[in-house]
Coordinates of C-alpha atoms in Angstrom, one line a residue:
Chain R
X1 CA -20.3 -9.5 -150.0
X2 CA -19.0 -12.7 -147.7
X3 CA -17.5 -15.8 -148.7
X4 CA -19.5 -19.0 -149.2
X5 CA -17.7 -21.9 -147.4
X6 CA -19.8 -25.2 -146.7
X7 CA -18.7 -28.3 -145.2
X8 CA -19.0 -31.4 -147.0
X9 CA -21.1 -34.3 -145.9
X10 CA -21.5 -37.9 -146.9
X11 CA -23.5 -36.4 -150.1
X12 CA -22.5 -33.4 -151.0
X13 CA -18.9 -31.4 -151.1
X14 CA -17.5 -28.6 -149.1
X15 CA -17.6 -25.5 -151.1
X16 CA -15.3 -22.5 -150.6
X17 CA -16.3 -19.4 -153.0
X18 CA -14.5 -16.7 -151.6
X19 CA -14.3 -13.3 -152.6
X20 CA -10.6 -12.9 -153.6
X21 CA -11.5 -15.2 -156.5
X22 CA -10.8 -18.8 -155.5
X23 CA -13.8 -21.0 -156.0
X24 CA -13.2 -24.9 -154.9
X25 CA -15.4 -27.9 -154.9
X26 CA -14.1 -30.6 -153.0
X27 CA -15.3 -33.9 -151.7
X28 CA -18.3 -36.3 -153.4
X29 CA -21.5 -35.1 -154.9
X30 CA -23.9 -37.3 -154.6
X31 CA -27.4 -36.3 -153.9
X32 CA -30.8 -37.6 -155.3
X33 CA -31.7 -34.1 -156.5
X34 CA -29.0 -31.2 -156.8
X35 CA -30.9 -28.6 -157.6
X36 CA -31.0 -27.3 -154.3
X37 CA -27.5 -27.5 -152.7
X38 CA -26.6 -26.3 -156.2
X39 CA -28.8 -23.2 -155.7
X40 CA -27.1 -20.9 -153.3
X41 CA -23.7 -21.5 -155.2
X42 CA -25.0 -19.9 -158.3
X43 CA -26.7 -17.2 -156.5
X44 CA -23.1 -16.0 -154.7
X45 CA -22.0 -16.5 -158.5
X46 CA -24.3 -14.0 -159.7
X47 CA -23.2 -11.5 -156.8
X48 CA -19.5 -12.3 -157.2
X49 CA -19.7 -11.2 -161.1
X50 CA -21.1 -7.5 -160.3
X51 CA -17.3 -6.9 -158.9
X52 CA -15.2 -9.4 -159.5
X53 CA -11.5 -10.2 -159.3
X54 CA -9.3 -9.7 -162.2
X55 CA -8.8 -13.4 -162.3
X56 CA -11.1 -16.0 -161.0
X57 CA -9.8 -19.4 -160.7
X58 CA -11.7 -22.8 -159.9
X59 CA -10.7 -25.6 -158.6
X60 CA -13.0 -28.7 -159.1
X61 CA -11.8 -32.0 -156.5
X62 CA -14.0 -34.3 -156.6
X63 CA -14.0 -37.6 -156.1
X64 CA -17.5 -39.1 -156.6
X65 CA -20.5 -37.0 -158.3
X66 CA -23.4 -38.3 -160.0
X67 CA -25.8 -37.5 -163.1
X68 CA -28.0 -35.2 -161.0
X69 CA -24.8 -33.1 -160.1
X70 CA -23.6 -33.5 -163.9
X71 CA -26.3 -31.3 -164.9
X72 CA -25.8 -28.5 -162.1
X73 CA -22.1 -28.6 -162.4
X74 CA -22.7 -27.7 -166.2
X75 CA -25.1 -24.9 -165.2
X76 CA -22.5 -23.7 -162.4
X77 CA -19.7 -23.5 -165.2
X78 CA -22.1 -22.2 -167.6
X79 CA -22.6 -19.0 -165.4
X80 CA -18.8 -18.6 -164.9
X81 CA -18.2 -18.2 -168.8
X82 CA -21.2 -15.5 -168.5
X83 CA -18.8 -13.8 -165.9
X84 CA -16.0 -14.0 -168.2
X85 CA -14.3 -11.3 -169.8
X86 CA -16.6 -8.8 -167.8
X87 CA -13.8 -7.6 -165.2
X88 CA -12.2 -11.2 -164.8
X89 CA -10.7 -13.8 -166.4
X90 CA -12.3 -17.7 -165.2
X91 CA -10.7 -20.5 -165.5
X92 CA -11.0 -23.8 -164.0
X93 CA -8.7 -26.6 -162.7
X94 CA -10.4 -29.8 -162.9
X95 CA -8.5 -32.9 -160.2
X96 CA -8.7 -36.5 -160.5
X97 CA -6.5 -39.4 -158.9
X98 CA -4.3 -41.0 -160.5
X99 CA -5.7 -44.0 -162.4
X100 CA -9.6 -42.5 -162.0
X101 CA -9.9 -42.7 -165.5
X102 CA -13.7 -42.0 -165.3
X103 CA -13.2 -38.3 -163.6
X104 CA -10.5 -37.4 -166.4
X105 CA -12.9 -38.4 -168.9
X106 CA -15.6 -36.4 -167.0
X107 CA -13.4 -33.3 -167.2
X108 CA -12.8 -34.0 -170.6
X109 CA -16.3 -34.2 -171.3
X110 CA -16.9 -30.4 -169.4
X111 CA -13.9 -29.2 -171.6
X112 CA -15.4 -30.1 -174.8
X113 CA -18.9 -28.0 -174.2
X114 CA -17.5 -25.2 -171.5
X115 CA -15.2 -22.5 -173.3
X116 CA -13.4 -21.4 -170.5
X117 CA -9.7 -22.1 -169.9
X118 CA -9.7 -25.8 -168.6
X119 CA -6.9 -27.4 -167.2
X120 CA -7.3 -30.9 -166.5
X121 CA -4.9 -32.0 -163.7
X122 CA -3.6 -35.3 -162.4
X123 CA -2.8 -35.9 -158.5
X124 CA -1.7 -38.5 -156.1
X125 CA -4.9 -37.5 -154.0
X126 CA -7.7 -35.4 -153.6
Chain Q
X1 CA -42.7 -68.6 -145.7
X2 CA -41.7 -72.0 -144.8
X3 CA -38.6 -72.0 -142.0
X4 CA -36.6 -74.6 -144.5
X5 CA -37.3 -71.6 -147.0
X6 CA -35.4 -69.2 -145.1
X7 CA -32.1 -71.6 -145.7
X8 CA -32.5 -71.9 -149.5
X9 CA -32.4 -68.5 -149.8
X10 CA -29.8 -68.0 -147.7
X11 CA -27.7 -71.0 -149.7
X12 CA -28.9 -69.1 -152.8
X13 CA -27.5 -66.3 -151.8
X14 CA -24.3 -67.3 -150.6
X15 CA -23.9 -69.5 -154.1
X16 CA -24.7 -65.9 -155.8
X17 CA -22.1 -64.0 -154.5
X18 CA -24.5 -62.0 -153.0
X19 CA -22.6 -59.1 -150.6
X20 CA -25.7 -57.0 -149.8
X21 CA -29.5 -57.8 -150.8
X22 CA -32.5 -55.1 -150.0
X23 CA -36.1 -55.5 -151.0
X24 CA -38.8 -52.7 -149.8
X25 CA -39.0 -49.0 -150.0
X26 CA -35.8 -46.9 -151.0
X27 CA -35.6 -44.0 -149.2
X28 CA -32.6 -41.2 -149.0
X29 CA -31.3 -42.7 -146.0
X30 CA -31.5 -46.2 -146.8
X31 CA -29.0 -45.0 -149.7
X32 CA -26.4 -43.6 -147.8
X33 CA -26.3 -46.0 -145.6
X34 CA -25.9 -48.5 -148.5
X35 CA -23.3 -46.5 -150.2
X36 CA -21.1 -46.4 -146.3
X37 CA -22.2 -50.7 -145.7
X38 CA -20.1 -50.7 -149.5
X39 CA -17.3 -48.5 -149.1
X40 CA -16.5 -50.0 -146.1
X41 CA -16.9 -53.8 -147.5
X42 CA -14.5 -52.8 -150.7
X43 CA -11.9 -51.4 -148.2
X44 CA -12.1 -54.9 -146.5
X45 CA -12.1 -56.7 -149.8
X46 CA -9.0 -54.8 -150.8
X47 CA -10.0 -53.5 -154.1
X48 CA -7.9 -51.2 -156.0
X49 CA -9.2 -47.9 -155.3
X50 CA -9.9 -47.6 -159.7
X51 CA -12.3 -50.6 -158.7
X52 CA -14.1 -49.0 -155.6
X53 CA -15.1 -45.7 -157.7
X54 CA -16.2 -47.5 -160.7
X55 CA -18.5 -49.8 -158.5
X56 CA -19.4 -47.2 -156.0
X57 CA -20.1 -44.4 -159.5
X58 CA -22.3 -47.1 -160.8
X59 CA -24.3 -47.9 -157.4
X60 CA -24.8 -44.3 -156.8
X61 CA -27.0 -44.5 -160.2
X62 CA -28.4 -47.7 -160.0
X63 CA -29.8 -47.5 -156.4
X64 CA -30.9 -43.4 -157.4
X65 CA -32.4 -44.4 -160.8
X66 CA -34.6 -46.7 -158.2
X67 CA -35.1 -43.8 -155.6
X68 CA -36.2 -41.8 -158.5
X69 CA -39.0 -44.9 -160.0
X70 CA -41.0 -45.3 -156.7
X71 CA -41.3 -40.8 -156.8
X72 CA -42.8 -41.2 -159.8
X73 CA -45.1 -43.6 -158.9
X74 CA -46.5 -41.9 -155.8
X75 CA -47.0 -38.9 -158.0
X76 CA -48.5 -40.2 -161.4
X77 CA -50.4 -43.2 -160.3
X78 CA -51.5 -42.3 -156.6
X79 CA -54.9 -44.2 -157.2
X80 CA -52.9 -48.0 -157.8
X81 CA -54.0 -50.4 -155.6
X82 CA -50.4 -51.9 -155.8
X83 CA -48.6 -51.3 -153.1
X84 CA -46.0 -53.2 -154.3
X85 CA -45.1 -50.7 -157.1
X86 CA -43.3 -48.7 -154.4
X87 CA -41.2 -51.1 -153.3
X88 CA -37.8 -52.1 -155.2
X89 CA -35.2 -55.1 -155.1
X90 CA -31.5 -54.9 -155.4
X91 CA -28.3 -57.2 -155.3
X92 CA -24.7 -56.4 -155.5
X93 CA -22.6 -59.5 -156.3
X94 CA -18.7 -60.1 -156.5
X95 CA -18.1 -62.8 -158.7
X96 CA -14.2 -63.7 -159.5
X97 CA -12.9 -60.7 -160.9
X98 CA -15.9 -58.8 -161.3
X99 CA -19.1 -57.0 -159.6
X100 CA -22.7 -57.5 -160.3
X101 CA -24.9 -55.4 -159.4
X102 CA -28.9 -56.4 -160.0
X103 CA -32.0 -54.2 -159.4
X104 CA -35.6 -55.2 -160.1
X105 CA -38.5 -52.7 -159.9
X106 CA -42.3 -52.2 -161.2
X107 CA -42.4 -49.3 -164.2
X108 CA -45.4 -48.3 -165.8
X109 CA -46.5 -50.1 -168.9
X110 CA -46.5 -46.9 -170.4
X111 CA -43.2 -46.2 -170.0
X112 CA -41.8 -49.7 -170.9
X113 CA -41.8 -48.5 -174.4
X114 CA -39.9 -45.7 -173.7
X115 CA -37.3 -47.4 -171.3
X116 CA -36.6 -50.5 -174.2
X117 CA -36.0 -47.9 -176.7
X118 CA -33.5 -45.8 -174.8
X119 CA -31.8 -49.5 -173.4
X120 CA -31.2 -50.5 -177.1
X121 CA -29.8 -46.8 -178.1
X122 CA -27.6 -47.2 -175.6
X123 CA -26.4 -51.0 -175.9
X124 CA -25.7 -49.8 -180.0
X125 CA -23.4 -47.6 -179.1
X126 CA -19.5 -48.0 -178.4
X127 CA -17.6 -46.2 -176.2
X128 CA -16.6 -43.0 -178.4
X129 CA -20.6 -42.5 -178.9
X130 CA -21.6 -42.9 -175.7
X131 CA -19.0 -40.3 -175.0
X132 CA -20.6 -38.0 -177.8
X133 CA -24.2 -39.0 -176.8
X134 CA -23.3 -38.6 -172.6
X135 CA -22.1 -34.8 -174.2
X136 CA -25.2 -34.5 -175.6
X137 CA -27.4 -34.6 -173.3
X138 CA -25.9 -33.1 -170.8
X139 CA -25.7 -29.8 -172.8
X140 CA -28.9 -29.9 -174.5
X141 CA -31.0 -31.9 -171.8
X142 CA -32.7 -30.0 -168.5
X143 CA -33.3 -31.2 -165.2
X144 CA -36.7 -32.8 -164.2
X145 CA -38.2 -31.4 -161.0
X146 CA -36.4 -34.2 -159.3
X147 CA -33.5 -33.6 -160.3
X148 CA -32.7 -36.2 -162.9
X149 CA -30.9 -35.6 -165.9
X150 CA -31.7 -38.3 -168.2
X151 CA -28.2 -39.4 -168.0
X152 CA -28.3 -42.1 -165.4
X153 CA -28.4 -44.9 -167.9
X154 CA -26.1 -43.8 -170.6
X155 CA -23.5 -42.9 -167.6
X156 CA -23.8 -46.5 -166.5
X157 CA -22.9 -48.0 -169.6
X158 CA -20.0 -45.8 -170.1
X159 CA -18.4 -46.6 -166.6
X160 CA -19.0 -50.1 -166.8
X161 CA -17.7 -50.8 -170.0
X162 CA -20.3 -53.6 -170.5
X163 CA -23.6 -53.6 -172.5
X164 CA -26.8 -53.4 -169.9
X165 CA -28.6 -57.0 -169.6
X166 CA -32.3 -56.1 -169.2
X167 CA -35.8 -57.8 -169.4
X168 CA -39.3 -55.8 -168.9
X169 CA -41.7 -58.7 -167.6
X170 CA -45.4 -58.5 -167.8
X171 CA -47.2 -59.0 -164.9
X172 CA -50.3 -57.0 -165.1
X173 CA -52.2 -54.8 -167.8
X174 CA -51.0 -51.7 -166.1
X175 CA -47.2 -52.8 -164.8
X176 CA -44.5 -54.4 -165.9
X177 CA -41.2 -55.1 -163.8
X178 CA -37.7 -54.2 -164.9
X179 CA -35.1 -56.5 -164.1
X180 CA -31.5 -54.9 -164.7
X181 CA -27.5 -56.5 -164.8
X182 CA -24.5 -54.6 -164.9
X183 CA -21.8 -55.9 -164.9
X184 CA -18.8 -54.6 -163.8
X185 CA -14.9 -55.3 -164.8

């Protein structure tokens, strides 16, 4: 199995899944539909889960995202707590600048539906 | 269009506040170049950078939830003789110690109903539900084939902190045009 690494662009993030277990988002999410870009990231998900590491950890840096990315973001944590517990331990690290009270609250709001070990995580900058 | 025309609009605008003005078909690229004309204008403005992601989170949905609209009516109502329906309006004002940002856009009557409703939900509520109700349909909601979540709206209000100022005007038995303020602190 290979690593997933994408560079970001002015509407989606740069992704780096790789097989040692760290899994980072980083950048802005902004497409009109997300279903696709989202796509390929659940599929190396799926593949990453038949052998996995003993821990898995995430790390979410985003700076922008919008409601259609909400949604996927949901579904890609979603299928990390199906991973869970199965031959790794997930959990995720979720940035925001300081003062971006609207990304802590988002974090917040993906730590109150996701049971997974969710750290939420203040920097200087992403 | 009369030529003196062309300088009351432009002495509208400027009395407006008016930093960027589009009318016509929104497409994917017109966005992100929008969104860059933006960032770039706020970084001259010198806003704080809390500022410049609340106004840029909000124009992301505003100018999307538009994108979205003039899919659907290619799709649903291909037969309209209303060429108009595809095509959108938007402002983004700075005024004192705030933005504005102002879209107007054909709907179908049928889904004025619809559109009120879910405007008046959301204008009820007060921070701590729209938190609750943002939760909730982002767990229990699905994505549409185009990608929206149904959460455009209700994450608007939350970021802006302000209730949504909205009229549906009639104009025709079959359209009606949405005019939408938000206001943002």
């Amino acid at each position: 199995m290979e690593n997933l690494t994408l560079e970001g662009s002015a509407k989606t993030p740069s992704v780096t899944f790789t097989t040692d277990g760290k899994l980072e988002l980083k950048g802005r999410s902004i497409p009109e539909n997300s279903v696709e870009f989202y796509k390929p990231l659940n599929e190396w998900i799926d593949a990453y889960g038949a052998s996995p590491q003993t821990q898995t950890v995430v790390d979410i840096k985003l700076e922008y995202f919008n409601t259609s990315s909400s949604k996927c973001i949901l579904d890609l944590f979603k299928k990390l707590e199906g991973i869970n517990g199965k031959g790794t331990d997930v959990s995720i690290n979720w940035y925001f600048e300081e003062d971006d009270e609207d990304m802590e609250e988002a974090g917040e709001d993906y730590q109150a539906i996701i049971s997974l070990p969710f750290k939420i995580i203040e920097v200087e900058e992403i | 269009m009369e030529l003196g025309n062309i300088y009351r609009l432009y002495k509208t605008m400027e009395e407006e506040n008016i930093l960027l003005s589009f009318k016509g078909v929104v497409t994917s690229d017109l966005l992100t170049s929008v969104l860059q004309i933006m960032e770039t204008k706020m970084d001259y403005l010198e806003e704080s950078p809390k500022t410049k992601k609340k106004v840029f989170n909000v124009l992301v949905e505003c100018l999307q939830n538009l994108y979205h609209h003039i899919d659907v009516n290619e799709e649903s109502s291909p037969q309209r003789e209303f060429i108009e329906a595809k095509s959108a309006l938007f402002l983004i004002a700075k005024e004192d110690d705030h933005f504005m940002i102002r879209t107007g856009n054909y709907v179908d009557k049928e889904n004025a109903k619809d559109l009120t409703e879910k405007l008046e939900k959301i204008n009820s509520m007060d921070k701590v539900e729209l938190k609750q109700y943002y939760q909730e349909v982002l767990n229990n909601g699905s994505l549409s084939d185009k990608g929206t979540a149904g959460l455009g709206m209700i994450d608007i209000a939350r970021k802006s902190g302000n209730k949504l100022e909205y009229q549906l005007l009639d104009v025709n038995d079959f359209a009606s045009f949405f005019c939408l303020n938000v206001k943002i602190n």
